[in-house]
PDB file of C-alpha atoms in Angstrom:
ATOM      1  CA  MET A  24     -10.879 -22.697  24.933  1.00 56.00           C
ATOM      2  CA  ALA A  25     -14.397 -23.838  25.708  1.00 78.00           C
ATOM      3  CA  LYS A  26     -15.564 -27.189  26.948  1.00 79.00           C
ATOM      4  CA  PRO A  27     -14.937 -29.809  24.261  1.00 80.00           C
ATOM      5  CA  GLU A  28     -17.551 -30.807  21.730  1.00 84.00           C
ATOM      6  CA  LEU A  29     -18.619 -34.327  22.675  1.00 82.00           C
ATOM      7  CA  GLU A  30     -21.303 -36.551  21.177  1.00 85.00           C
ATOM      8  CA  PHE A  31     -22.951 -39.289  23.274  1.00 83.00           C
ATOM      9  CA  HIS A  32     -20.338 -41.674  24.619  1.00 82.00           C
ATOM     10  CA  SER A  33     -19.603 -43.702  27.720  1.00 86.00           C
ATOM     11  CA  PRO A  34     -17.454 -41.614  30.066  1.00 85.00           C
ATOM     12  CA  THR A  35     -14.021 -43.131  30.514  1.00 81.00           C
ATOM     13  CA  ALA A  36     -12.384 -40.654  32.895  1.00 82.00           C
ATOM     14  CA  GLU A  37     -11.051 -42.095  36.128  1.00 86.00           C
ATOM     15  CA  TRP A  38     -12.851 -41.460  39.399  1.00 83.00           C
ATOM     16  CA  THR A  39     -10.679 -39.233  41.588  1.00 83.00           C
ATOM     17  CA  ARG A  40     -11.031 -37.837  45.083  1.00 80.00           C
ATOM     18  CA  ALA A  41     -13.305 -34.779  44.866  1.00 72.00           C
ATOM     19  CA  ASN A  42     -11.274 -31.543  44.744  1.00 62.00           C
ATOM     20  CA  GLU A  43     -13.635 -29.547  46.958  1.00 59.00           C
ATOM     21  CA  VAL A  44     -13.328 -32.101  49.752  1.00 56.00           C
ATOM     22  CA  SER A  45      -9.938 -33.582  48.923  1.00 56.00           C
ATOM     23  CA  THR A  46      -9.220 -34.535  52.527  1.00 65.00           C
ATOM     24  CA  THR A  47     -12.395 -36.591  52.757  1.00 74.00           C
ATOM     25  CA  PRO A  48     -12.278 -40.283  51.812  1.00 84.00           C
ATOM     26  CA  GLY A  49     -15.339 -41.752  50.134  1.00 92.00           C
ATOM     27  CA  ILE A  50     -16.268 -38.732  47.988  1.00 94.00           C
ATOM     28  CA  SER A  51     -15.113 -38.845  44.370  1.00 94.00           C
ATOM     29  CA  ASP A  52     -15.619 -37.121  41.022  1.00 93.00           C
ATOM     30  CA  GLN A  53     -15.626 -38.275  37.431  1.00 94.00           C
ATOM     31  CA  VAL A  54     -15.089 -35.214  35.231  1.00 94.00           C
ATOM     32  CA  LEU A  55     -17.246 -35.318  32.111  1.00 95.00           C
ATOM     33  CA  SER A  56     -16.094 -32.021  30.592  1.00 94.00           C
ATOM     34  CA  HIS A  57     -13.877 -29.168  31.714  1.00 93.00           C
ATOM     35  CA  ASP A  58     -12.771 -25.788  30.394  1.00 94.00           C
ATOM     36  CA  PRO A  59      -9.222 -25.249  31.685  1.00 92.00           C
ATOM     37  CA  VAL A  60      -9.380 -21.509  30.927  1.00 92.00           C
ATOM     38  CA  THR A  61     -12.553 -20.662  32.872  1.00 93.00           C
ATOM     39  CA  GLY A  62     -12.586 -23.620  35.284  1.00 92.00           C
ATOM     40  CA  ASP A  63     -16.171 -24.501  34.283  1.00 95.00           C
ATOM     41  CA  LYS A  64     -16.823 -28.200  34.810  1.00 94.00           C
ATOM     42  CA  THR A  65     -19.452 -30.904  34.500  1.00 96.00           C
ATOM     43  CA  ALA A  66     -18.890 -33.993  36.638  1.00 96.00           C
ATOM     44  CA  LEU A  67     -20.489 -36.947  38.322  1.00 96.00           C
ATOM     45  CA  GLN A  68     -19.896 -36.999  42.058  1.00 96.00           C
ATOM     46  CA  ARG A  69     -20.476 -39.942  44.340  1.00 96.00           C
ATOM     47  CA  TYR A  70     -20.487 -40.441  48.080  1.00 96.00           C
ATOM     48  CA  ASP A  71     -19.795 -43.918  49.404  1.00 96.00           C
ATOM     49  CA  ALA A  72     -22.109 -45.122  52.179  1.00 96.00           C
ATOM     50  CA  GLY A  73     -21.164 -43.252  55.353  1.00 95.00           C
ATOM     51  CA  ALA A  74     -19.069 -40.588  53.596  1.00 95.00           C
ATOM     52  CA  GLU A  75     -19.234 -37.047  54.919  1.00 93.00           C
ATOM     53  CA  THR A  76     -17.705 -33.658  54.222  1.00 92.00           C
ATOM     54  CA  PRO A  77     -15.567 -31.958  56.856  1.00 90.00           C
ATOM     55  CA  PRO A  78     -17.522 -30.037  59.517  1.00 91.00           C
ATOM     56  CA  GLY A  79     -18.467 -26.472  58.676  1.00 92.00           C
ATOM     57  CA  VAL A  80     -20.536 -24.604  56.154  1.00 94.00           C
ATOM     58  CA  ILE A  81     -19.382 -24.765  52.516  1.00 93.00           C
ATOM     59  CA  THR A  82     -19.155 -21.713  50.228  1.00 94.00           C
ATOM     60  CA  HIS A  83     -17.353 -21.219  46.921  1.00 93.00           C
ATOM     61  CA  GLU A  84     -16.759 -18.604  44.228  1.00 95.00           C
ATOM     62  CA  PHE A  85     -18.630 -20.354  41.415  1.00 96.00           C
ATOM     63  CA  TRP A  86     -22.200 -21.191  40.415  1.00 97.00           C
ATOM     64  CA  GLU A  87     -23.072 -24.782  41.234  1.00 97.00           C
ATOM     65  CA  GLU A  88     -25.996 -26.826  39.964  1.00 97.00           C
ATOM     66  CA  VAL A  89     -26.561 -30.278  41.407  1.00 97.00           C
ATOM     67  CA  LEU A  90     -29.023 -33.006  40.420  1.00 98.00           C
ATOM     68  CA  LEU A  91     -29.191 -35.915  42.859  1.00 98.00           C
ATOM     69  CA  LEU A  92     -29.346 -39.047  40.680  1.00 98.00           C
ATOM     70  CA  ASP A  93     -29.714 -41.720  43.353  1.00 98.00           C
ATOM     71  CA  GLY A  94     -29.292 -42.353  47.055  1.00 98.00           C
ATOM     72  CA  ASP A  95     -29.485 -39.939  49.963  1.00 98.00           C
ATOM     73  CA  LEU A  96     -27.647 -36.773  50.956  1.00 98.00           C
ATOM     74  CA  TYR A  97     -28.183 -35.327  54.424  1.00 97.00           C
ATOM     75  CA  ASP A  98     -27.537 -31.601  54.958  1.00 96.00           C
ATOM     76  CA  VAL A  99     -26.366 -31.294  58.568  1.00 96.00           C
ATOM     77  CA  GLY A 100     -26.904 -27.509  58.631  1.00 93.00           C
ATOM     78  CA  LEU A 101     -30.505 -27.744  57.444  1.00 95.00           C
ATOM     79  CA  ASP A 102     -31.252 -31.056  59.214  1.00 97.00           C
ATOM     80  CA  ARG A 103     -32.788 -32.287  55.973  1.00 97.00           C
ATOM     81  CA  THR A 104     -32.292 -35.334  53.748  1.00 98.00           C
ATOM     82  CA  PHE A 105     -32.355 -34.955  49.974  1.00 98.00           C
ATOM     83  CA  THR A 106     -33.162 -37.844  47.624  1.00 98.00           C
ATOM     84  CA  ALA A 107     -33.063 -38.830  43.939  1.00 97.00           C
ATOM     85  CA  GLY A 108     -34.553 -36.285  41.557  1.00 98.00           C
ATOM     86  CA  MET A 109     -33.927 -33.274  43.802  1.00 98.00           C
ATOM     87  CA  TYR A 110     -32.076 -30.272  42.349  1.00 98.00           C
ATOM     88  CA  ALA A 111     -30.056 -27.353  43.770  1.00 97.00           C
ATOM     89  CA  CYS A 112     -28.839 -24.141  42.108  1.00 98.00           C
ATOM     90  CA  ARG A 113     -26.315 -22.238  44.217  1.00 97.00           C
ATOM     91  CA  PRO A 114     -24.940 -18.810  43.308  1.00 97.00           C
ATOM     92  CA  PRO A 115     -21.406 -17.872  44.386  1.00 97.00           C
ATOM     93  CA  GLY A 116     -21.172 -17.437  48.150  1.00 97.00           C
ATOM     94  CA  MET A 117     -24.348 -19.361  49.022  1.00 97.00           C
ATOM     95  CA  PRO A 118     -23.784 -21.321  52.255  1.00 96.00           C
ATOM     96  CA  HIS A 119     -24.626 -25.041  52.199  1.00 96.00           C
ATOM     97  CA  GLY A 120     -23.723 -28.254  54.000  1.00 95.00           C
ATOM     98  CA  PRO A 121     -21.917 -29.886  55.606  1.00 95.00           C
ATOM     99  CA  TYR A 122     -23.157 -33.201  54.188  1.00 96.00           C
ATOM    100  CA  ARG A 123     -23.155 -36.914  54.847  1.00 95.00           C
ATOM    101  CA  SER A 124     -24.739 -39.864  53.093  1.00 96.00           C
ATOM    102  CA  VAL A 125     -26.051 -42.890  54.968  1.00 96.00           C
ATOM    103  CA  GLY A 126     -26.435 -45.229  51.988  1.00 97.00           C
ATOM    104  CA  GLY A 127     -24.302 -43.394  49.410  1.00 97.00           C
ATOM    105  CA  CYS A 128     -25.422 -41.273  46.475  1.00 98.00           C
ATOM    106  CA  SER A 129     -24.468 -40.017  43.037  1.00 97.00           C
ATOM    107  CA  MET A 130     -25.019 -36.550  41.606  1.00 98.00           C
ATOM    108  CA  LEU A 131     -24.548 -34.592  38.400  1.00 98.00           C
ATOM    109  CA  VAL A 132     -22.643 -31.410  39.301  1.00 97.00           C
ATOM    110  CA  VAL A 133     -22.207 -28.436  36.940  1.00 97.00           C
ATOM    111  CA  THR A 134     -19.978 -25.538  38.020  1.00 96.00           C
ATOM    112  CA  ARG A 135     -19.535 -22.204  36.267  1.00 96.00           C
ATOM    113  CA  TYR A 136     -17.355 -19.290  37.273  1.00 94.00           C
ATOM    114  CA  PRO A 137     -18.763 -15.777  36.938  1.00 91.00           C
ATOM    115  CA  ALA A 138     -17.458 -13.831  33.935  1.00 81.00           C
TER     116      ALA A 138
END
């Protein structure tokens, strides 16, 4: 099965605690589309003001593309703040983070597992 065919619509999925940081309050996902066979996913992710990921560098086994839609996201490891309009493309295994957001932010996140 592939991701579903969807024409423009208002997303209605519930916001849930983000899987990648499920122990962290204040970070949530709204899944827009998902392929249950491959695990590929497109989602909105938001950080509440003051939210942060657990300490430590983040890596994962999938490609990740992120577009910061609004707000601020501070990368503790890089000592750098990212803002609206900034984009990241991370291949599997690329270290990044940890993160925190002073004022909160929202992002479009696309993940794809290697074939």
